[in-house]
Short mmCIF file of C-alpha atoms and ligand atoms in Angstrom, two decimals:
data_model
loop_
_atom_site.label_atom_id
_atom_site.label_comp_id
_atom_site.label_asym_id
_atom_site.label_seq_id
_atom_site.Cartn_x
_atom_site.Cartn_y
_atom_site.Cartn_z
CA UNK A 1 98.28 15.15 -63.00
CA UNK A 2 97.67 11.45 -63.00
CA UNK A 3 95.00 11.83 -65.43
CA UNK A 4 97.67 13.86 -67.80
CA UNK A 5 100.33 11.18 -67.05
CA UNK A 6 97.96 8.34 -68.49
CA UNK A 7 97.04 10.50 -71.43
CA UNK A 8 101.20 10.95 -72.26
CA UNK A 9 101.46 7.34 -71.72
CA UNK A 10 98.76 6.45 -74.16
CA UNK A 11 99.95 8.76 -76.82
CA UNK A 12 103.29 7.56 -76.71
CA UNK A 13 102.20 4.17 -77.15
CA UNK A 14 99.94 5.23 -80.00
CA UNK A 15 102.99 6.98 -81.54
CA UNK A 16 105.10 3.48 -80.82
CA UNK A 17 102.36 1.17 -82.72
CA UNK A 18 100.88 3.29 -85.28
CA UNK A 19 102.95 6.25 -86.19
CA UNK A 20 104.40 3.65 -89.20
CA UNK A 21 101.96 2.90 -91.72
CA UNK A 22 101.74 -0.58 -93.60
CA UNK A 23 102.86 -0.82 -97.16
CA UNK A 24 100.07 -0.32 -99.56
CA UNK A 25 99.00 -2.72 -101.43
CA UNK A 26 101.20 -3.47 -104.48
CA UNK A 27 99.56 -3.91 -108.00
CA UNK A 28 96.65 -6.28 -108.14
CA UNK A 29 96.23 -8.08 -104.94
CA UNK A 30 94.29 -11.52 -103.99
CA UNK A 31 90.92 -11.26 -102.93
CA UNK A 32 90.27 -12.84 -99.02
CA UNK A 33 88.69 -15.78 -100.85
CA UNK A 34 92.20 -16.11 -102.74
CA UNK A 35 94.28 -15.86 -99.77
CA UNK A 36 92.35 -18.42 -98.29
CA UNK A 37 92.25 -20.47 -101.14
CA UNK A 38 96.35 -20.14 -101.72
CA UNK A 39 96.57 -21.27 -97.80
CA UNK A 40 94.79 -24.85 -98.68
CA UNK A 41 98.25 -25.29 -100.42
CA UNK A 42 96.77 -29.32 -101.44
CA UNK A 43 93.99 -30.75 -102.46
CA UNK A 44 92.26 -33.87 -103.73
CA UNK A 45 91.12 -34.21 -107.25
CA UNK A 46 88.68 -37.11 -107.86
CA UNK A 47 87.86 -38.13 -111.36
CA UNK A 48 85.18 -40.60 -111.21
CA UNK A 49 82.56 -41.51 -113.99
CA UNK A 50 81.47 -43.97 -116.89
CA UNK A 51 85.35 -43.96 -117.66
CA UNK A 52 85.90 -45.56 -114.28
CA UNK A 53 83.93 -48.51 -115.83
CA UNK A 54 84.89 -48.45 -119.31
CA UNK A 55 88.41 -47.44 -119.00
CA UNK A 56 88.54 -44.71 -121.30
CA UNK A 57 89.95 -41.55 -120.67
CA UNK A 58 87.61 -39.32 -122.79
CA UNK A 59 84.40 -41.03 -123.01
CA UNK A 60 82.57 -40.59 -126.14
CA UNK A 61 78.91 -39.61 -124.63
CA UNK A 62 77.43 -42.86 -126.08
CA UNK A 63 77.74 -45.08 -122.89
CA UNK A 64 74.83 -46.38 -121.50
CA UNK A 65 74.05 -44.69 -118.11
CA UNK A 66 73.93 -48.14 -117.04
CA UNK A 67 77.77 -48.46 -117.06
CA UNK A 68 77.80 -46.35 -113.95
CA UNK A 69 77.71 -48.84 -111.41
CA UNK A 70 79.98 -48.58 -107.74
CA UNK A 71 79.34 -51.35 -106.35
CA UNK A 72 80.37 -50.02 -102.52
CA UNK A 73 80.54 -46.23 -103.03
CA UNK A 74 81.35 -44.78 -99.90
CA UNK A 75 82.57 -40.82 -100.04
CA UNK A 76 83.31 -40.82 -96.71
CA UNK A 77 86.27 -43.06 -97.48
CA UNK A 78 87.52 -40.53 -99.71
CA UNK A 79 87.16 -37.62 -97.50
CA UNK A 80 88.80 -39.34 -94.54
CA UNK A 81 92.03 -40.44 -96.34
CA UNK A 82 92.02 -36.87 -98.22
CA UNK A 83 92.08 -35.47 -94.36
CA UNK A 84 94.88 -37.99 -93.25
CA UNK A 85 96.77 -37.03 -96.39
CA UNK A 86 96.81 -33.49 -95.23
CA UNK A 87 94.80 -32.10 -97.96
CA UNK A 88 92.17 -29.60 -97.30
CA UNK A 89 89.60 -29.85 -99.70
CA UNK A 90 88.10 -32.36 -102.55
CA UNK A 91 87.19 -31.31 -106.07
CA UNK A 92 84.83 -34.18 -107.95
CA UNK A 93 83.98 -34.22 -111.79
CA UNK A 94 80.32 -33.82 -111.39
CA UNK A 95 80.17 -33.78 -115.56
CA UNK A 96 83.11 -35.06 -117.71
CA UNK A 97 83.38 -34.76 -121.28
CA UNK A 98 81.09 -37.64 -121.68
CA UNK A 99 78.40 -35.84 -120.17
CA UNK A 100 76.83 -38.00 -117.75
CA UNK A 101 76.35 -36.16 -114.63
CA UNK A 102 76.84 -37.80 -111.15
CA UNK A 103 74.25 -36.01 -109.72
CA UNK A 104 70.19 -35.92 -111.05
CA UNK A 105 70.72 -32.79 -113.09
CA UNK A 106 67.28 -32.34 -114.15
CA UNK A 107 68.23 -30.59 -117.66
CA UNK A 108 70.17 -33.76 -118.61
CA UNK A 109 68.97 -37.37 -119.71
CA UNK A 110 72.35 -38.52 -119.20
CA UNK A 111 72.95 -38.49 -115.13
CA UNK A 112 72.70 -40.98 -112.31
CA UNK A 113 69.02 -40.67 -112.28
CA UNK A 114 68.91 -42.53 -115.65
CA UNK A 115 71.10 -45.08 -114.47
CA UNK A 116 69.83 -48.61 -112.57
CA UNK A 117 72.73 -47.73 -109.95
CA UNK A 118 70.51 -47.56 -106.60
CA UNK A 119 67.50 -47.38 -108.77
CA UNK A 120 68.19 -44.11 -110.11
CA UNK A 121 67.78 -42.41 -106.64
CA UNK A 122 71.59 -42.21 -106.18
CA UNK A 123 73.44 -38.95 -105.93
CA UNK A 124 77.48 -38.70 -105.54
CA UNK A 125 77.47 -34.80 -105.30
CA UNK A 126 75.26 -35.21 -101.98
CA UNK A 127 77.53 -38.16 -100.64
CA UNK A 128 80.30 -36.05 -101.07
CA UNK A 129 79.42 -32.76 -100.06
CA UNK A 130 77.63 -34.45 -96.94
CA UNK A 131 81.12 -36.31 -96.12
CA UNK A 132 83.20 -33.02 -96.74
CA UNK A 133 80.77 -31.17 -94.07
CA UNK A 134 81.36 -33.90 -91.76
CA UNK A 135 85.19 -33.86 -92.22
CA UNK A 136 85.45 -30.04 -92.23
CA UNK A 137 87.10 -30.07 -96.00
CA UNK A 138 86.15 -27.69 -98.85
CA UNK A 139 84.14 -29.43 -101.45
CA UNK A 140 84.63 -28.23 -105.17
CA UNK A 141 83.12 -29.29 -108.65
CA UNK A 142 84.39 -29.86 -112.02
CA UNK A 143 81.97 -29.14 -114.78
CA UNK A 144 83.09 -29.95 -118.12
CA UNK A 145 81.76 -27.46 -120.61
CA UNK A 146 82.74 -29.59 -123.36
CA UNK A 147 80.02 -32.33 -123.44
CA UNK A 148 79.89 -35.06 -126.10
CA UNK A 149 76.39 -36.22 -125.31
CA UNK A 150 74.03 -33.08 -125.02
CA UNK A 151 72.49 -32.89 -128.47
CA UNK A 152 72.56 -29.16 -127.83
CA UNK A 153 76.17 -28.95 -127.93
CA UNK A 154 77.20 -26.55 -130.94
CA UNK A 155 73.93 -24.21 -130.77
CA UNK A 156 73.57 -21.35 -128.81
CA UNK A 157 71.09 -23.07 -126.79
CA UNK A 158 73.64 -25.24 -125.40
CA UNK A 159 74.98 -22.25 -123.23
CA UNK A 160 71.66 -22.07 -121.40
CA UNK A 161 71.41 -25.71 -120.61
CA UNK A 162 74.92 -25.16 -119.30
CA UNK A 163 74.06 -22.46 -117.27
CA UNK A 164 71.18 -24.31 -115.96
CA UNK A 165 73.37 -27.06 -115.50
CA UNK A 166 75.83 -25.05 -112.98
CA UNK A 167 72.83 -23.44 -111.11
CA UNK A 168 71.66 -26.81 -110.31
CA UNK A 169 74.99 -28.56 -109.50
CA UNK A 170 76.00 -25.06 -107.14
CA UNK A 171 72.79 -24.57 -105.73
CA UNK A 172 71.97 -27.51 -104.13
CA UNK A 173 75.16 -28.90 -102.03
CA UNK A 174 76.14 -26.33 -99.56
CA UNK A 175 79.27 -24.30 -100.13
CA UNK A 176 81.34 -24.73 -103.16
CA UNK A 177 85.16 -23.75 -102.58
CA UNK A 178 86.28 -23.96 -106.54
CA UNK A 179 84.40 -24.14 -109.70
CA UNK A 180 86.63 -25.90 -112.00
CA UNK A 181 86.35 -25.28 -115.89
CA UNK A 182 88.21 -27.90 -117.95
CA UNK A 183 89.68 -26.03 -121.13
CA UNK A 184 89.05 -28.54 -123.46
CA UNK A 185 86.50 -27.94 -126.27
CA UNK A 186 85.62 -30.27 -128.83
CA UNK A 187 83.20 -31.33 -131.33
CA UNK A 188 79.84 -32.49 -129.80
CA UNK A 189 77.21 -35.24 -131.11
CA UNK A 190 76.34 -33.42 -134.08
CA UNK A 191 79.95 -32.67 -135.11
CA UNK A 192 79.98 -29.03 -134.11
CA UNK A 193 82.00 -27.31 -131.48
CA UNK A 194 80.59 -25.06 -128.69
CA UNK A 195 81.64 -21.13 -128.86
CA UNK A 196 81.49 -20.70 -124.80
CA UNK A 197 79.66 -17.83 -123.30
CA UNK A 198 82.32 -17.36 -120.21
CA UNK A 199 81.23 -14.33 -118.77
CA UNK A 200 77.64 -15.93 -118.49
CA UNK A 201 79.47 -18.86 -116.89
CA UNK A 202 81.46 -16.86 -114.50
CA UNK A 203 78.63 -14.91 -113.52
CA UNK A 204 76.28 -17.63 -112.85
CA UNK A 205 78.83 -19.22 -110.75
CA UNK A 206 79.16 -16.16 -108.89
CA UNK A 207 75.54 -15.55 -108.28
CA UNK A 208 75.03 -19.01 -106.82
CA UNK A 209 78.55 -19.38 -104.98
CA UNK A 210 79.92 -15.84 -104.60
CA UNK A 211 83.17 -16.80 -102.51
CA UNK A 212 84.01 -19.69 -105.27
CA UNK A 213 87.63 -19.44 -106.54
CA UNK A 214 86.78 -20.12 -110.45
CA UNK A 215 89.37 -22.15 -112.48
CA UNK A 216 90.35 -21.58 -116.20
CA UNK A 217 93.18 -21.39 -118.44
CA UNK A 218 92.90 -17.59 -117.50
CA UNK A 219 91.21 -16.99 -113.96
CA UNK A 220 89.23 -15.24 -112.89
CA UNK A 221 90.13 -17.02 -109.59
CA UNK A 222 93.23 -19.20 -110.22
CA UNK A 223 94.74 -20.62 -113.67
CA UNK A 224 96.02 -23.96 -115.08
CA UNK A 225 99.87 -24.31 -114.31
CA UNK A 226 100.25 -25.17 -118.04
CA UNK A 227 101.01 -28.87 -117.88
CA UNK A 228 99.54 -31.97 -116.15
CA UNK A 229 102.84 -32.78 -114.34
CA UNK A 230 102.36 -30.81 -111.37
CA UNK A 231 105.17 -28.70 -112.12
CA UNK A 232 104.93 -24.78 -111.64
CA UNK A 233 107.79 -22.49 -112.73
CA UNK A 234 110.60 -22.09 -110.42
CA UNK A 235 109.84 -18.21 -111.50
CA UNK A 236 106.13 -18.22 -110.50
CA UNK A 237 104.08 -14.97 -110.28
CA UNK A 238 100.46 -14.99 -109.39
CA UNK A 239 99.60 -12.41 -111.76
CA UNK A 240 98.96 -12.90 -115.27
CA UNK A 241 97.08 -10.41 -118.07
CA UNK A 242 93.81 -11.15 -119.40
CA UNK A 243 90.71 -9.11 -120.89
CA UNK A 244 88.33 -7.60 -118.35
CA UNK A 245 85.68 -10.33 -119.09
CA UNK A 246 88.67 -13.31 -118.57
CA UNK A 247 87.78 -14.43 -122.47
CA UNK A 248 91.36 -14.44 -123.53
CA UNK A 249 93.71 -13.68 -124.53
CA UNK A 250 95.12 -17.20 -124.92
CA UNK A 251 97.84 -17.59 -122.63
CA UNK A 252 101.20 -19.27 -123.56
CA UNK A 253 102.33 -22.75 -121.65
CA UNK A 254 105.21 -20.75 -120.44
CA UNK A 255 103.03 -17.73 -119.35
CA UNK A 256 100.69 -20.13 -117.61
CA UNK A 257 103.56 -21.78 -115.86
CA UNK A 258 105.11 -18.57 -114.56
CA UNK A 259 102.52 -16.51 -114.70
CA UNK A 260 103.17 -12.48 -115.61
CA UNK A 261 105.36 -10.14 -113.42
CA UNK A 262 103.16 -6.95 -113.22
CA UNK A 263 100.15 -8.46 -114.52
CA UNK A 264 96.56 -7.10 -114.57
CA UNK A 265 94.77 -9.96 -112.78
CA UNK A 266 95.52 -12.07 -109.80
CA UNK A 267 95.31 -15.76 -110.75
CA UNK A 268 97.52 -18.02 -108.70
CA UNK A 269 98.74 -21.45 -110.48
CA UNK A 270 97.14 -24.73 -109.48
CA UNK A 271 99.07 -27.68 -110.09
CA UNK A 272 96.85 -30.45 -111.01
CA UNK A 273 98.39 -33.97 -111.65
CA UNK A 274 97.37 -37.79 -111.34
CA UNK A 275 98.67 -39.87 -108.76
CA UNK A 276 98.24 -42.43 -111.67
CA UNK A 277 99.48 -42.76 -115.36
CA UNK A 278 95.41 -41.38 -116.38
CA UNK A 279 93.02 -39.52 -114.64
CA UNK A 280 90.33 -42.49 -114.17
CA UNK A 281 90.88 -45.46 -112.32
CA UNK A 282 92.40 -48.59 -114.11
CA UNK A 283 93.03 -52.05 -112.65
CA UNK A 284 95.82 -52.10 -115.11
CA UNK A 285 97.47 -49.26 -113.24
CA UNK A 286 97.11 -50.42 -109.86
CA UNK A 287 101.02 -50.71 -109.97
CA UNK A 288 101.61 -47.75 -111.53
CA UNK A 289 101.05 -45.63 -108.61
CA UNK A 290 103.42 -42.82 -108.60
CA UNK A 291 106.66 -43.11 -106.38
CA UNK A 292 107.08 -41.36 -103.02
CA UNK A 293 110.08 -39.90 -104.50
CA UNK A 294 107.94 -38.54 -107.52
CA UNK A 295 105.09 -36.99 -105.50
CA UNK A 296 108.10 -35.21 -103.22
CA UNK A 297 109.14 -33.55 -106.48
CA UNK A 298 105.52 -32.85 -107.49
CA UNK A 299 105.05 -31.17 -103.74
CA UNK A 300 108.15 -29.34 -104.09
CA UNK A 301 107.53 -27.65 -107.59
CA UNK A 302 104.07 -26.93 -106.70
CA UNK A 303 103.49 -25.87 -103.24
CA UNK A 304 107.10 -25.05 -103.29
CA UNK A 305 106.88 -23.06 -106.15
CA UNK A 306 103.96 -20.58 -105.18
CA UNK A 307 101.48 -23.16 -106.48
CA UNK A 308 98.40 -25.12 -105.02
CA UNK A 309 98.85 -28.84 -105.70
CA UNK A 310 95.86 -30.48 -106.78
CA UNK A 311 96.47 -34.21 -106.79
CA UNK A 312 93.94 -36.50 -108.82
CA UNK A 313 93.37 -40.12 -106.71
CA UNK A 314 90.61 -41.55 -108.89
CA UNK A 315 88.06 -43.98 -106.91
CA UNK A 316 87.82 -47.47 -108.41
CA UNK A 317 85.00 -49.47 -109.45
CA UNK A 318 83.83 -50.00 -106.05
CA UNK A 319 83.67 -46.60 -105.44
CA UNK A 320 86.39 -46.53 -102.89
CA UNK A 321 89.94 -45.50 -103.36
CA UNK A 322 92.28 -48.17 -103.95
CA UNK A 323 94.45 -49.28 -101.16
CA UNK A 324 97.63 -48.77 -103.50
CA UNK A 325 96.91 -45.10 -103.75
CA UNK A 326 95.79 -44.53 -100.31
CA UNK A 327 99.07 -46.55 -99.19
CA UNK A 328 101.21 -44.09 -101.23
CA UNK A 329 99.45 -40.86 -99.79
CA UNK A 330 100.02 -41.92 -96.43
CA UNK A 331 103.88 -42.53 -97.30
CA UNK A 332 103.72 -38.95 -98.70
CA UNK A 333 101.88 -37.45 -95.40
CA UNK A 334 104.38 -39.05 -93.48
CA UNK A 335 107.20 -37.69 -95.26
CA UNK A 336 105.86 -33.93 -95.24
CA UNK A 337 105.47 -34.43 -91.85
CA UNK A 338 109.08 -35.45 -90.74
CA UNK A 339 110.78 -33.03 -93.26
CA UNK A 340 109.06 -29.90 -92.01
CA UNK A 341 108.06 -31.00 -88.39
CA UNK A 342 111.44 -29.38 -86.94
CA UNK A 343 111.95 -25.73 -88.14
CA UNK A 344 115.99 -25.19 -87.59
CA UNK A 345 115.42 -21.68 -87.72
CA UNK A 346 113.63 -21.93 -83.99
CA UNK A 347 115.26 -19.87 -81.40
CA UNK A 348 117.34 -17.88 -83.64
CA UNK A 349 117.98 -13.89 -84.04
CA UNK A 350 116.98 -12.00 -87.15
CA UNK A 351 118.33 -8.42 -88.12
CA UNK A 352 117.66 -6.40 -91.28
CA UNK A 353 119.27 -3.88 -93.30
CA UNK A 354 116.08 -1.99 -93.13
CA UNK A 355 113.00 -1.94 -91.15
CA UNK A 356 110.04 0.06 -92.08
CA UNK A 357 110.12 3.39 -90.00
CA UNK A 358 112.21 1.75 -87.55
CA UNK A 359 108.88 0.28 -86.27
CA UNK A 360 108.94 -2.95 -83.89
CA UNK A 361 105.74 -3.86 -85.52
CA UNK A 362 107.62 -4.06 -89.01
CA UNK A 363 110.67 -5.90 -87.19
CA UNK A 364 112.38 -8.61 -88.97
CA UNK A 365 111.67 -11.06 -86.00
CA UNK A 366 108.23 -11.61 -87.46
CA UNK A 367 109.96 -13.95 -89.98
CA UNK A 368 110.08 -16.32 -87.49
CA UNK A 369 106.56 -15.62 -85.96
CA UNK A 370 103.97 -18.02 -86.55
CA UNK A 371 101.58 -15.36 -87.08
CA UNK A 372 100.59 -14.88 -90.59
CA UNK A 373 99.65 -11.20 -90.61
CA UNK A 374 102.58 -10.25 -88.99
CA UNK A 375 105.58 -9.48 -91.47
CA UNK A 376 108.77 -7.96 -92.11
CA UNK A 377 108.93 -4.89 -94.18
CA UNK A 378 111.21 -2.02 -95.32
CA UNK A 379 110.73 1.77 -96.23
CA UNK A 380 108.44 2.18 -99.54
CA UNK A 381 111.82 3.45 -101.16
CA UNK A 382 113.76 0.58 -100.21
CA UNK A 383 113.51 -2.25 -102.83
CA UNK A 384 116.58 -4.40 -102.11
CA UNK A 385 117.56 -5.24 -98.50
CA UNK A 386 118.78 -7.89 -96.61
CA UNK A 387 118.39 -10.16 -93.14
CA UNK A 388 120.50 -12.13 -91.10
CA UNK A 389 119.45 -14.97 -89.35
CA UNK A 390 121.70 -16.07 -86.59
CA UNK A 391 121.08 -19.27 -85.05
CA UNK A 392 121.52 -20.50 -81.32
CA UNK A 393 124.23 -22.88 -82.50
CA UNK A 394 125.42 -24.56 -85.81
CA UNK A 395 122.55 -26.31 -87.68
CA UNK A 396 122.68 -28.36 -90.87
CA UNK A 397 119.69 -27.93 -93.29
CA UNK A 398 119.04 -28.18 -96.87
CA UNK A 399 115.75 -26.51 -97.52
CA UNK A 400 114.78 -22.64 -97.10
CA UNK A 401 111.27 -21.83 -96.99
CA UNK A 402 110.25 -18.52 -97.55
CA UNK A 403 106.89 -16.55 -97.42
CA UNK A 404 105.70 -13.64 -98.96
CA UNK A 405 102.57 -11.69 -97.33
CA UNK A 406 100.30 -12.08 -100.50
CA UNK A 407 97.40 -10.04 -99.09
CA UNK A 408 99.85 -6.86 -100.13
CA UNK A 409 100.75 -8.14 -103.53
CA UNK A 410 103.52 -10.20 -104.68
CA UNK A 411 107.00 -8.34 -104.76
CA UNK A 412 110.34 -9.71 -104.95
CA UNK A 413 111.91 -10.74 -108.17
CA UNK A 414 115.33 -11.89 -107.20
CA UNK A 415 116.82 -13.04 -104.24
CA UNK A 416 119.45 -14.66 -102.85
CA UNK A 417 120.80 -16.97 -99.89
CA UNK A 418 123.99 -16.90 -98.35
CA UNK A 419 125.59 -19.19 -95.45
CA UNK A 420 128.44 -18.09 -93.16
CA UNK A 421 131.50 -20.12 -93.46
CA UNK A 422 133.73 -21.26 -90.78
CA UNK A 423 136.46 -18.67 -91.74
CA UNK A 424 133.84 -15.64 -91.55
CA UNK A 425 132.75 -15.43 -95.20
CA UNK A 426 129.84 -15.59 -96.62
CA UNK A 427 129.07 -18.27 -99.43
CA UNK A 428 125.94 -18.22 -101.63
CA UNK A 429 124.02 -21.33 -101.69
CA UNK A 430 121.17 -20.37 -103.94
CA UNK A 431 120.20 -17.52 -106.10
CA UNK A 432 116.44 -17.29 -107.30
CA UNK A 433 113.76 -15.22 -108.87
CA UNK A 434 110.04 -15.01 -107.18
CA UNK A 435 108.74 -16.21 -103.63
CA UNK A 436 105.11 -15.61 -103.54
CA UNK A 437 102.98 -17.51 -101.01
CA UNK A 438 105.61 -20.16 -100.23
CA UNK A 439 108.90 -20.93 -102.11
CA UNK A 440 110.99 -23.80 -100.67
CA UNK A 441 114.78 -23.42 -101.81
CA UNK A 442 116.66 -26.33 -102.03
CA UNK A 443 120.04 -25.81 -101.15
CA UNK A 444 123.31 -27.87 -100.85
CA UNK A 445 123.34 -29.76 -97.19
CA UNK A 446 124.69 -26.86 -95.21
CA UNK A 447 126.17 -26.76 -91.98
CA UNK A 448 126.02 -23.03 -90.34
CA UNK A 449 125.43 -20.74 -87.46
CA UNK A 450 124.17 -17.83 -89.66
CA UNK A 451 121.97 -17.50 -93.07
CA UNK A 452 121.59 -14.14 -95.07
CA UNK A 453 118.70 -13.68 -97.39
CA UNK A 454 119.29 -10.55 -99.89
CA UNK A 455 116.23 -9.27 -101.60
CA UNK A 456 117.99 -8.27 -104.90
CA UNK A 457 115.10 -6.72 -106.79
CA UNK A 458 111.42 -6.15 -106.23
CA UNK A 459 108.52 -4.59 -107.55
CA UNK A 460 108.04 -2.53 -104.28
CA UNK A 461 109.30 -2.63 -100.83
CA UNK A 462 109.36 -6.60 -99.73
CA UNK A 463 107.11 -7.85 -97.24
CA UNK A 464 107.75 -11.05 -95.98
CA UNK A 465 105.70 -13.29 -93.21
CA UNK A 466 107.95 -16.47 -93.28
CA UNK A 467 111.56 -17.75 -92.86
CA UNK A 468 112.38 -21.28 -92.22
CA UNK A 469 115.07 -23.72 -92.13
CA UNK A 470 114.48 -27.77 -92.93
CA UNK A 471 116.92 -30.84 -93.36
CA UNK A 472 115.08 -33.09 -95.58
CA UNK A 473 116.84 -36.70 -95.69
CA UNK A 474 114.21 -38.34 -97.69
CA UNK A 475 114.01 -36.68 -101.01
CA UNK A 476 116.82 -38.13 -102.81
CA UNK A 477 116.15 -37.38 -106.39
CA UNK A 478 118.14 -33.66 -106.51
C1 LIG B 501 91.68 -32.04 -119.10
C2 LIG B 501 90.50 -33.24 -119.84
O1 LIG B 501 90.85 -33.52 -121.30
C3 LIG B 501 91.30 -34.66 -118.67
O2 LIG B 501 90.24 -35.60 -118.93
C4 LIG B 501 91.21 -34.37 -117.40
O3 LIG B 501 90.06 -33.96 -116.84
C5 LIG B 501 92.25 -33.11 -117.07
C6 LIG B 501 91.97 -32.79 -115.43
O4 LIG B 501 91.76 -31.84 -117.49
O5 LIG B 501 91.67 -31.10 -119.94
#
């Protein structure tokens, strides 16, 4: 008797929890590594090399190795600043277009080993990767395929040299979360242009670092956002269309910026931008570090537009991040903390017009839950639906943050947001297109007791795992 009662209870519990299946993934979906990468949201780019000392943006490749001579290099200082700034990883220019390698690359004669810096014993990749490990930060490497120094450049042999370069850089410094391939392809020292063997380069990266995200104009891991201003499109799909071997077709700037709805490859946008006018440090630009307002705009248009922000902070000739840059980074961190510290949707009740199978597991209250893997979903045949957030009391906000559960694909292509007016009518305060991993919508300053989000169109049943309200009183350049 007792046994069958318990069995019955178990059967009921199973029915309640598991009778409704989770939505099937829609279209192409990110790998587990791509999801983790997207969650990083904000990383540091570091341009450092001969140009730091010559003032050039693109070195000629004819610079003496001795020009690279930081007087007080301290990679721990960079990493400590990046961490305090709220960043999760650092990507360094191991080799820029001038061909100079910041590590003793055995297949190059143009590296730190040929310089008099630290008697040719220095290794910036080692110092930086050690510091990243110490601070639990991701370590990534930019290696320019374009090489204005290597005598093989412009011949088939160069592709082999480049592969060995990759093997060395990726094989000696522990885990690499991102391999950054610059798209620039110019002439080498002999006036020839190289035909890059991208399939070979990509397979080498995966052989050495199976979990790495590969950045290039067309993936495979993530894509360039199409500008160097740090601005992703307000429509921003994480999918693009590329050939199976990622060799093309060349995407337009608009396609890079906005992605392609229903594209055949997951390659989310990465927005790279420098905190200064140039990519490399220059004394003359110490007072041209971007303003807090400008950086907040960049943050909203990258992180808030379903993109990762890769902010370049170039060390100076000492080998240290200059005070002008670190001060600004801390101001930005303080502003972000202040804006996003109070979620004004906390304590609200949420109700949706449709909940998948009527199951608690997919209820709209998951939108307010901080658990990443809990989400609101609708029935398979439902691609338009609304949820209403009733606040515990009247609250004032001007930012609405929405998140899609991207492990199941990006789905929403149109949505609107309404607020309840004092007279009981609903007023539209925003109309937008995509959401993706994170969408921070700017609205007029709104005081209300209820907010409604209408999913107006979606590729498949909507699956959202986050809704928040914030009041930003710092950013003024609307
Ligand atoms: C470009 C390069 O030419 C710039 O020097 C810089 O490295 C930027 C991030 O990518 O393609």
